[in-house]
Amino acid sequence: MSRVGLALALHELSERIRDRWVLVISVLFALLASGVSLYGRIAQADLEALTGPSLVTLTALLVPLVALVLSHDAIVGERDRNTLGLLLSLPVSRLEVVAAKYLGRSVALTLAVVVGLGAAMGAGGPSGLRTLVALMGPTILLGLAFLSLGMLVSACTRRQITATSIVVVTWFLLVFFYDLALLGILVISDGAVSQQTISSLVVANPAGLYRLQMMQVFAGPELLRSLGMTVALPSPGTLGLLWTGWLVLPTAASGILLAREKVI
Amino acid sequence: MALLAGPNGAGKTTLMKVILGLVRPDSGSFEVDGAPVSIDKAWKRRIGYLPEAVTFSDNLSGLQLLRFFARARGVDSKRVDAVLGEVGLGRVRRRAVRSYSRGMRQRLGLGLGVAILAKPELLVLDEPTAGLDQEGLTLLWRVLAEWKEAGRLVLMSTHDLALSERRVDTIHVLREGRVLVKGSAGELRRKAGSTHRVWLDLVDSEAEARRLHDAIRNWGKGSMSLDRGQLRVEVSADELLELMRIQGDFPKAVCGLRVEEPTLDMVYEELLGGEQR
């Protein structure tokens, strides 16, 4: 990345950590995560088996929201403020602008996740380096995937209010509605839709993939099988590909869209 | 220093954006000193830009914002403080931009566009006078005068033609994406055929005044009216010198003289009106 790109990434980071909305939602996440851990400790619950999954439920809801709030105005916000032209008049390519914005916001998001989950662990949540990595890694990937989606929404829209509306709907659809819809399909189809199709559909959604991955961490494959859960976690290679796809493709598409725009 | 003028939708901003690579034209070419230019990073390094009605991010202070542009343009960050002082924002440099007035934000933009951006060869300013208070306007013209003296180029658009006419070298009047007319303010007046108004205060000596009046009437150019000892003549720029020569033939007929040039706004109206007719 060029000097201008790096300067922009730093600028983005600096701006995001001062954004009141991002601060509010990150603090809320940290408080709720700490609350879940504290409750688990007071109730003397099995840390790995109960507090962990509760934290996962919380992160699966809030981390995509933090990511979408962080990214939805990346391009359209500049357009709204009439600063996109000013930014693109710098000696930097349009693709680099998108990459720098994604990079700066990714660091801000990673900080929010690390602080939030760190607070939860400090409050008595899952401990140990292995658990920490197993929880934080996919949580950050989940956030980056939604950050990437937010970038795409931002590049596709002309007004920030439109982008805000779209990301709210996206969050609702992918985080709440998607699993319910799959369940509905499973019930209504009465076995007509294959298990393989359902498995593929689950992992096609980053929120679904994250939940599945976390279930493996905190419940283990044997417990899941005993509970009748037959959706299997993809192989590490496929898992890597899926996450890479979610991280890279929407951001790359936003870069291409911006680069192809004839009139800024 | 060149000025782009024209009604809304004439293509002023579009032309600027073509130069900046923000609009890709369907056809045509873009040349500098007769050589075609490709809009790449090297070209962008030569240009500074201040868009119209820019709203900077509310989360940062003026200092943080300028530091980013300084880093992006490879300018020493020590210069940032000096520039903020220069644009009159030294005392509020650590305050969030959201607390700045519109004029202060424009001055901040001026800092970005003019002073900080590595002193580019060409400065492109879209409506830089909009929202500026008198202090801001004085600052803008001072900075642009220094810019011009240093041999750098400025391309700007503005609706405040009267403010700009004594400061710019060339004015390009655009209409529907093409240059309707171009030239200095004087040349534009001539092209528009705008009339100069001349008031001649006649002396009490009626005979001399009558002779001047008759001489101008016999000359047969322009239009003339006499009201309470004051002769008002409307002539074109080319006829003005001849009128002065006629008046010079009757030195004792006049005790006062006032010439009113048509304002650039009037010239602009006439040019656009003429085109419409």
PDB file of N, CA, C and O in Angstrom, chain A residues 159-209:
ATOM      1  N   ARG A 159     -26.870   7.723  -1.031  1.00  0.00           N
ATOM      2  CA  ARG A 159     -27.164   8.541   0.159  1.00  0.00           C
ATOM      3  C   ARG A 159     -26.959   7.703   1.406  1.00  0.00           C
ATOM      4  O   ARG A 159     -27.275   6.504   1.430  1.00  0.00           O
ATOM      5  N   GLN A 160     -26.442   8.356   2.444  1.00  0.00           N
ATOM      6  CA  GLN A 160     -26.110   7.619   3.667  1.00  0.00           C
ATOM      7  C   GLN A 160     -27.345   7.025   4.334  1.00  0.00           C
ATOM      8  O   GLN A 160     -27.284   5.923   4.883  1.00  0.00           O
ATOM      9  N   ILE A 161     -28.458   7.729   4.261  1.00  0.00           N
ATOM     10  CA  ILE A 161     -29.678   7.246   4.898  1.00  0.00           C
ATOM     11  C   ILE A 161     -30.122   5.922   4.242  1.00  0.00           C
ATOM     12  O   ILE A 161     -30.604   5.018   4.928  1.00  0.00           O
ATOM     13  N   THR A 162     -29.902   5.804   2.940  1.00  0.00           N
ATOM     14  CA  THR A 162     -30.242   4.558   2.228  1.00  0.00           C
ATOM     15  C   THR A 162     -29.335   3.437   2.723  1.00  0.00           C
ATOM     16  O   THR A 162     -29.794   2.322   2.992  1.00  0.00           O
ATOM     17  N   ALA A 163     -28.042   3.747   2.841  1.00  0.00           N
ATOM     18  CA  ALA A 163     -27.073   2.747   3.313  1.00  0.00           C
ATOM     19  C   ALA A 163     -27.437   2.282   4.717  1.00  0.00           C
ATOM     20  O   ALA A 163     -27.396   1.079   5.021  1.00  0.00           O
ATOM     21  N   THR A 164     -27.822   3.224   5.575  1.00  0.00           N
ATOM     22  CA  THR A 164     -28.193   2.872   6.950  1.00  0.00           C
ATOM     23  C   THR A 164     -29.384   1.917   6.939  1.00  0.00           C
ATOM     24  O   THR A 164     -29.374   0.893   7.637  1.00  0.00           O
ATOM     25  N   SER A 165     -30.379   2.226   6.133  1.00  0.00           N
ATOM     26  CA  SER A 165     -31.567   1.368   6.069  1.00  0.00           C
ATOM     27  C   SER A 165     -31.190  -0.030   5.571  1.00  0.00           C
ATOM     28  O   SER A 165     -31.643  -1.037   6.132  1.00  0.00           O
ATOM     29  N   ILE A 166     -30.359  -0.083   4.546  1.00  0.00           N
ATOM     30  CA  ILE A 166     -29.993  -1.388   3.969  1.00  0.00           C
ATOM     31  C   ILE A 166     -29.208  -2.237   4.971  1.00  0.00           C
ATOM     32  O   ILE A 166     -29.455  -3.438   5.097  1.00  0.00           O
ATOM     33  N   VAL A 167     -28.289  -1.612   5.707  1.00  0.00           N
ATOM     34  CA  VAL A 167     -27.498  -2.432   6.646  1.00  0.00           C
ATOM     35  C   VAL A 167     -28.355  -2.932   7.821  1.00  0.00           C
ATOM     36  O   VAL A 167     -28.116  -4.020   8.336  1.00  0.00           O
ATOM     37  N   VAL A 168     -29.346  -2.149   8.208  1.00  0.00           N
ATOM     38  CA  VAL A 168     -30.241  -2.607   9.286  1.00  0.00           C
ATOM     39  C   VAL A 168     -31.000  -3.848   8.804  1.00  0.00           C
ATOM     40  O   VAL A 168     -31.098  -4.856   9.515  1.00  0.00           O
ATOM     41  N   VAL A 169     -31.503  -3.772   7.563  1.00  0.00           N
ATOM     42  CA  VAL A 169     -32.230  -4.918   6.996  1.00  0.00           C
ATOM     43  C   VAL A 169     -31.280  -6.120   6.836  1.00  0.00           C
ATOM     44  O   VAL A 169     -31.629  -7.257   7.157  1.00  0.00           O
ATOM     45  N   THR A 170     -30.066  -5.857   6.375  1.00  0.00           N
ATOM     46  CA  THR A 170     -29.068  -6.927   6.194  1.00  0.00           C
ATOM     47  C   THR A 170     -28.798  -7.631   7.528  1.00  0.00           C
ATOM     48  O   THR A 170     -28.759  -8.864   7.602  1.00  0.00           O
ATOM     49  N   TRP A 171     -28.595  -6.811   8.552  1.00  0.00           N
ATOM     50  CA  TRP A 171     -28.339  -7.360   9.892  1.00  0.00           C
ATOM     51  C   TRP A 171     -29.511  -8.236  10.333  1.00  0.00           C
ATOM     52  O   TRP A 171     -29.327  -9.362  10.786  1.00  0.00           O
ATOM     53  N   PHE A 172     -30.718  -7.705  10.174  1.00  0.00           N
ATOM     54  CA  PHE A 172     -31.908  -8.448  10.589  1.00  0.00           C
ATOM     55  C   PHE A 172     -32.016  -9.765   9.809  1.00  0.00           C
ATOM     56  O   PHE A 172     -32.237 -10.831  10.393  1.00  0.00           O
ATOM     57  N   LEU A 173     -31.817  -9.680   8.494  1.00  0.00           N
ATOM     58  CA  LEU A 173     -31.976 -10.881   7.662  1.00  0.00           C
ATOM     59  C   LEU A 173     -30.927 -11.941   7.984  1.00  0.00           C
ATOM     60  O   LEU A 173     -31.255 -13.114   8.172  1.00  0.00           O
ATOM     61  N   LEU A 174     -29.672 -11.530   8.048  1.00  0.00           N
ATOM     62  CA  LEU A 174     -28.600 -12.522   8.215  1.00  0.00           C
ATOM     63  C   LEU A 174     -28.445 -13.003   9.660  1.00  0.00           C
ATOM     64  O   LEU A 174     -28.105 -14.165   9.891  1.00  0.00           O
ATOM     65  N   VAL A 175     -28.720 -12.146  10.614  1.00  0.00           N
ATOM     66  CA  VAL A 175     -28.487 -12.532  12.012  1.00  0.00           C
ATOM     67  C   VAL A 175     -29.731 -13.166  12.648  1.00  0.00           C
ATOM     68  O   VAL A 175     -29.626 -14.127  13.389  1.00  0.00           O
ATOM     69  N   PHE A 176     -30.915 -12.638  12.329  1.00  0.00           N
ATOM     70  CA  PHE A 176     -32.141 -13.165  12.949  1.00  0.00           C
ATOM     71  C   PHE A 176     -32.910 -14.111  12.042  1.00  0.00           C
ATOM     72  O   PHE A 176     -33.268 -15.225  12.413  1.00  0.00           O
ATOM     73  N   PHE A 177     -33.211 -13.614  10.854  1.00  0.00           N
ATOM     74  CA  PHE A 177     -34.199 -14.275  10.012  1.00  0.00           C
ATOM     75  C   PHE A 177     -33.656 -15.521   9.315  1.00  0.00           C
ATOM     76  O   PHE A 177     -34.399 -16.479   9.079  1.00  0.00           O
ATOM     77  N   TYR A 178     -32.379 -15.503   8.979  1.00  0.00           N
ATOM     78  CA  TYR A 178     -31.790 -16.550   8.138  1.00  0.00           C
ATOM     79  C   TYR A 178     -31.988 -17.951   8.747  1.00  0.00           C
ATOM     80  O   TYR A 178     -32.487 -18.866   8.079  1.00  0.00           O
ATOM     81  N   ASP A 179     -31.606 -18.106  10.009  1.00  0.00           N
ATOM     82  CA  ASP A 179     -31.717 -19.422  10.661  1.00  0.00           C
ATOM     83  C   ASP A 179     -33.167 -19.862  10.767  1.00  0.00           C
ATOM     84  O   ASP A 179     -33.495 -21.034  10.562  1.00  0.00           O
ATOM     85  N   LEU A 180     -34.037 -18.896  11.063  1.00  0.00           N
ATOM     86  CA  LEU A 180     -35.467 -19.216  11.165  1.00  0.00           C
ATOM     87  C   LEU A 180     -35.998 -19.666   9.809  1.00  0.00           C
ATOM     88  O   LEU A 180     -36.783 -20.622   9.721  1.00  0.00           O
ATOM     89  N   ALA A 181     -35.555 -18.986   8.773  1.00  0.00           N
ATOM     90  CA  ALA A 181     -35.997 -19.341   7.419  1.00  0.00           C
ATOM     91  C   ALA A 181     -35.532 -20.759   7.070  1.00  0.00           C
ATOM     92  O   ALA A 181     -36.297 -21.557   6.504  1.00  0.00           O
ATOM     93  N   LEU A 182     -34.303 -21.088   7.435  1.00  0.00           N
ATOM     94  CA  LEU A 182     -33.778 -22.444   7.150  1.00  0.00           C
ATOM     95  C   LEU A 182     -34.579 -23.493   7.914  1.00  0.00           C
ATOM     96  O   LEU A 182     -34.919 -24.552   7.376  1.00  0.00           O
ATOM     97  N   LEU A 183     -34.885 -23.155   9.158  1.00  0.00           N
ATOM     98  CA  LEU A 183     -35.683 -24.064   9.977  1.00  0.00           C
ATOM     99  C   LEU A 183     -37.049 -24.281   9.328  1.00  0.00           C
ATOM    100  O   LEU A 183     -37.557 -25.410   9.244  1.00  0.00           O
ATOM    101  N   GLY A 184     -37.617 -23.186   8.862  1.00  0.00           N
ATOM    102  CA  GLY A 184     -38.920 -23.249   8.186  1.00  0.00           C
ATOM    103  C   GLY A 184     -38.849 -24.128   6.952  1.00  0.00           C
ATOM    104  O   GLY A 184     -39.721 -24.983   6.726  1.00  0.00           O
ATOM    105  N   ILE A 185     -37.801 -23.955   6.176  1.00  0.00           N
ATOM    106  CA  ILE A 185     -37.616 -24.763   4.954  1.00  0.00           C
ATOM    107  C   ILE A 185     -37.538 -26.240   5.327  1.00  0.00           C
ATOM    108  O   ILE A 185     -38.169 -27.104   4.699  1.00  0.00           O
ATOM    109  N   LEU A 186     -36.767 -26.496   6.377  1.00  0.00           N
ATOM    110  CA  LEU A 186     -36.563 -27.879   6.822  1.00  0.00           C
ATOM    111  C   LEU A 186     -37.901 -28.529   7.213  1.00  0.00           C
ATOM    112  O   LEU A 186     -38.203 -29.666   6.832  1.00  0.00           O
ATOM    113  N   VAL A 187     -38.711 -27.752   7.941  1.00  0.00           N
ATOM    114  CA  VAL A 187     -39.999 -28.283   8.422  1.00  0.00           C
ATOM    115  C   VAL A 187     -40.988 -28.438   7.264  1.00  0.00           C
ATOM    116  O   VAL A 187     -41.596 -29.489   7.067  1.00  0.00           O
ATOM    117  N   ILE A 188     -41.117 -27.364   6.478  1.00  0.00           N
ATOM    118  CA  ILE A 188     -42.118 -27.370   5.397  1.00  0.00           C
ATOM    119  C   ILE A 188     -41.771 -28.407   4.334  1.00  0.00           C
ATOM    120  O   ILE A 188     -42.629 -29.127   3.829  1.00  0.00           O
ATOM    121  N   SER A 189     -40.465 -28.505   4.022  1.00  0.00           N
ATOM    122  CA  SER A 189     -40.069 -29.427   2.936  1.00  0.00           C
ATOM    123  C   SER A 189     -40.229 -30.896   3.356  1.00  0.00           C
ATOM    124  O   SER A 189     -40.277 -31.778   2.495  1.00  0.00           O
ATOM    125  N   ASP A 190     -40.265 -31.111   4.672  1.00  0.00           N
ATOM    126  CA  ASP A 190     -40.445 -32.476   5.189  1.00  0.00           C
ATOM    127  C   ASP A 190     -39.433 -33.455   4.583  1.00  0.00           C
ATOM    128  O   ASP A 190     -39.810 -34.520   4.057  1.00  0.00           O
ATOM    129  N   GLY A 191     -38.216 -33.020   4.580  1.00  0.00           N
ATOM    130  CA  GLY A 191     -37.151 -33.897   4.111  1.00  0.00           C
ATOM    131  C   GLY A 191     -36.846 -33.780   2.630  1.00  0.00           C
ATOM    132  O   GLY A 191     -35.902 -34.395   2.123  1.00  0.00           O
ATOM    133  N   ALA A 192     -37.639 -33.008   1.907  1.00  0.00           N
ATOM    134  CA  ALA A 192     -37.408 -32.887   0.458  1.00  0.00           C
ATOM    135  C   ALA A 192     -36.107 -32.131   0.164  1.00  0.00           C
ATOM    136  O   ALA A 192     -35.437 -32.396  -0.835  1.00  0.00           O
ATOM    137  N   VAL A 193     -35.788 -31.193   1.036  1.00  0.00           N
ATOM    138  CA  VAL A 193     -34.507 -30.484   0.867  1.00  0.00           C
ATOM    139  C   VAL A 193     -33.441 -31.289   1.606  1.00  0.00           C
ATOM    140  O   VAL A 193     -33.591 -31.614   2.787  1.00  0.00           O
ATOM    141  N   SER A 194     -32.381 -31.612   0.898  1.00  0.00           N
ATOM    142  CA  SER A 194     -31.370 -32.502   1.481  1.00  0.00           C
ATOM    143  C   SER A 194     -30.613 -31.828   2.619  1.00  0.00           C
ATOM    144  O   SER A 194     -30.504 -30.589   2.681  1.00  0.00           O
ATOM    145  N   GLN A 195     -30.067 -32.664   3.503  1.00  0.00           N
ATOM    146  CA  GLN A 195     -29.270 -32.177   4.625  1.00  0.00           C
ATOM    147  C   GLN A 195     -28.047 -31.410   4.122  1.00  0.00           C
ATOM    148  O   GLN A 195     -27.629 -30.414   4.710  1.00  0.00           O
ATOM    149  N   GLN A 196     -27.537 -31.921   2.993  1.00  0.00           N
ATOM    150  CA  GLN A 196     -26.350 -31.282   2.393  1.00  0.00           C
ATOM    151  C   GLN A 196     -26.660 -29.845   1.983  1.00  0.00           C
ATOM    152  O   GLN A 196     -25.869 -28.925   2.229  1.00  0.00           O
ATOM    153  N   THR A 197     -27.850 -29.655   1.404  1.00  0.00           N
ATOM    154  CA  THR A 197     -28.244 -28.298   0.975  1.00  0.00           C
ATOM    155  C   THR A 197     -28.382 -27.390   2.194  1.00  0.00           C
ATOM    156  O   THR A 197     -27.898 -26.249   2.184  1.00  0.00           O
ATOM    157  N   ILE A 198     -29.038 -27.920   3.237  1.00  0.00           N
ATOM    158  CA  ILE A 198     -29.212 -27.111   4.440  1.00  0.00           C
ATOM    159  C   ILE A 198     -27.846 -26.753   5.045  1.00  0.00           C
ATOM    160  O   ILE A 198     -27.599 -25.602   5.421  1.00  0.00           O
ATOM    161  N   SER A 199     -26.949 -27.748   5.087  1.00  0.00           N
ATOM    162  CA  SER A 199     -25.590 -27.500   5.623  1.00  0.00           C
ATOM    163  C   SER A 199     -24.899 -26.396   4.826  1.00  0.00           C
ATOM    164  O   SER A 199     -24.286 -25.496   5.400  1.00  0.00           O
ATOM    165  N   SER A 200     -25.026 -26.480   3.506  1.00  0.00           N
ATOM    166  CA  SER A 200     -24.372 -25.476   2.652  1.00  0.00           C
ATOM    167  C   SER A 200     -24.977 -24.107   2.905  1.00  0.00           C
ATOM    168  O   SER A 200     -24.261 -23.093   2.948  1.00  0.00           O
ATOM    169  N   LEU A 201     -26.310 -24.078   3.077  1.00  0.00           N
ATOM    170  CA  LEU A 201     -26.969 -22.796   3.307  1.00  0.00           C
ATOM    171  C   LEU A 201     -26.570 -22.203   4.669  1.00  0.00           C
ATOM    172  O   LEU A 201     -26.420 -20.992   4.797  1.00  0.00           O
ATOM    173  N   VAL A 202     -26.389 -23.062   5.652  1.00  0.00           N
ATOM    174  CA  VAL A 202     -25.977 -22.573   6.983  1.00  0.00           C
ATOM    175  C   VAL A 202     -24.611 -21.904   6.893  1.00  0.00           C
ATOM    176  O   VAL A 202     -24.417 -20.784   7.386  1.00  0.00           O
ATOM    177  N   VAL A 203     -23.675 -22.581   6.242  1.00  0.00           N
ATOM    178  CA  VAL A 203     -22.314 -22.028   6.206  1.00  0.00           C
ATOM    179  C   VAL A 203     -22.156 -20.912   5.177  1.00  0.00           C
ATOM    180  O   VAL A 203     -21.141 -20.218   5.162  1.00  0.00           O
ATOM    181  N   ALA A 204     -23.177 -20.749   4.334  1.00  0.00           N
ATOM    182  CA  ALA A 204     -23.108 -19.651   3.352  1.00  0.00           C
ATOM    183  C   ALA A 204     -23.332 -18.298   4.019  1.00  0.00           C
ATOM    184  O   ALA A 204     -23.006 -17.261   3.453  1.00  0.00           O
ATOM    185  N   ASN A 205     -23.901 -18.321   5.206  1.00  0.00           N
ATOM    186  CA  ASN A 205     -24.122 -17.075   5.946  1.00  0.00           C
ATOM    187  C   ASN A 205     -23.012 -16.949   6.994  1.00  0.00           C
ATOM    188  O   ASN A 205     -22.815 -17.853   7.801  1.00  0.00           O
ATOM    189  N   PRO A 206     -22.272 -15.823   6.997  1.00  0.00           N
ATOM    190  CA  PRO A 206     -21.167 -15.724   7.967  1.00  0.00           C
ATOM    191  C   PRO A 206     -21.636 -15.881   9.416  1.00  0.00           C
ATOM    192  O   PRO A 206     -20.904 -16.452  10.237  1.00  0.00           O
ATOM    193  N   ALA A 207     -22.863 -15.416   9.716  1.00  0.00           N
ATOM    194  CA  ALA A 207     -23.361 -15.556  11.092  1.00  0.00           C
ATOM    195  C   ALA A 207     -23.600 -17.033  11.404  1.00  0.00           C
ATOM    196  O   ALA A 207     -23.288 -17.496  12.509  1.00  0.00           O
ATOM    197  N   GLY A 208     -24.115 -17.776  10.419  1.00  0.00           N
ATOM    198  CA  GLY A 208     -24.354 -19.208  10.604  1.00  0.00           C
ATOM    199  C   GLY A 208     -23.047 -19.969  10.751  1.00  0.00           C
ATOM    200  O   GLY A 208     -22.900 -20.835  11.619  1.00  0.00           O
ATOM    201  N   LEU A 209     -22.105 -19.605   9.910  1.00  0.00           N
ATOM    202  CA  LEU A 209     -20.785 -20.248   9.949  1.00  0.00           C
ATOM    203  C   LEU A 209     -20.126 -20.016  11.314  1.00  0.00           C
ATOM    204  O   LEU A 209     -19.539 -20.933  11.909  1.00  0.00           O
TER     205      LEU A 209
END
